[in-house]
């Protein structure tokens, strides 16, 4: 499995996790659990985007 595939799988998992946690906390986007998972998802997306930009310019 390539590193891109691994990151994509992690992003998909984090998205699903975020959906569940948001629903669990009645769509309170300021709940600490929601923020924590959202930030994790942000980092994963940034990691993927950074890899794509580096690949494009190398």
Coordinates of C-alpha atoms in Angstrom, one line a residue:
X1 CA 0.0 0.0 0.0
X2 CA 1.5 3.4 -1.0
X3 CA 1.8 6.2 1.4
X4 CA -0.8 8.2 -0.5
X5 CA -3.2 5.3 -0.1
X6 CA -2.5 5.1 3.6
X7 CA -3.1 8.9 4.0
X8 CA -6.3 8.7 2.0
X9 CA -7.5 5.8 4.3
X10 CA -6.6 7.8 7.4
X11 CA -8.5 10.8 5.9
X12 CA -11.6 8.7 5.2
X13 CA -11.5 7.2 8.7
X14 CA -11.1 10.6 10.3
X15 CA -14.0 12.0 8.2
X16 CA -16.3 9.2 9.3
X17 CA -15.2 9.6 12.9
X18 CA -15.9 13.3 12.8
X19 CA -19.4 12.7 11.4
X20 CA -20.2 10.4 14.3
X21 CA -18.7 12.6 17.0
X22 CA -20.5 15.7 15.6
X23 CA -23.8 13.8 15.7
X24 CA -23.1 12.4 19.1
X25 CA -22.6 15.9 20.5
X26 CA -25.8 17.3 18.8
X27 CA -23.8 19.2 16.1
X28 CA -21.9 21.3 18.7
X29 CA -18.9 22.2 16.6
X30 CA -17.2 23.8 19.6
X31 CA -17.2 20.6 21.7
X32 CA -13.6 19.6 22.5
X33 CA -14.0 16.1 21.0
X34 CA -15.2 17.6 17.7
X35 CA -12.4 20.1 17.6
X36 CA -9.8 17.5 18.3
X37 CA -10.9 15.2 15.5
X38 CA -11.4 18.2 13.1
X39 CA -7.9 19.3 13.8
X40 CA -6.6 15.8 13.2
X41 CA -8.4 15.7 9.9
X42 CA -7.0 19.1 9.0
X43 CA -3.5 17.9 9.6
X44 CA -4.0 14.8 7.4
X45 CA -5.5 16.9 4.6
X46 CA -2.6 19.3 4.8
X47 CA -0.1 16.4 4.7
X48 CA -1.7 15.0 1.6
X49 CA -1.8 18.4 -0.1
X50 CA 1.8 19.1 0.8
X51 CA 2.9 15.8 -0.7
X52 CA 0.9 16.6 -3.9
X53 CA 2.6 20.0 -4.3
X54 CA 6.0 18.6 -3.6
X55 CA 5.5 15.9 -6.2
X56 CA 4.2 18.4 -8.7
X57 CA 7.3 20.6 -8.5
X58 CA 9.9 17.8 -8.3

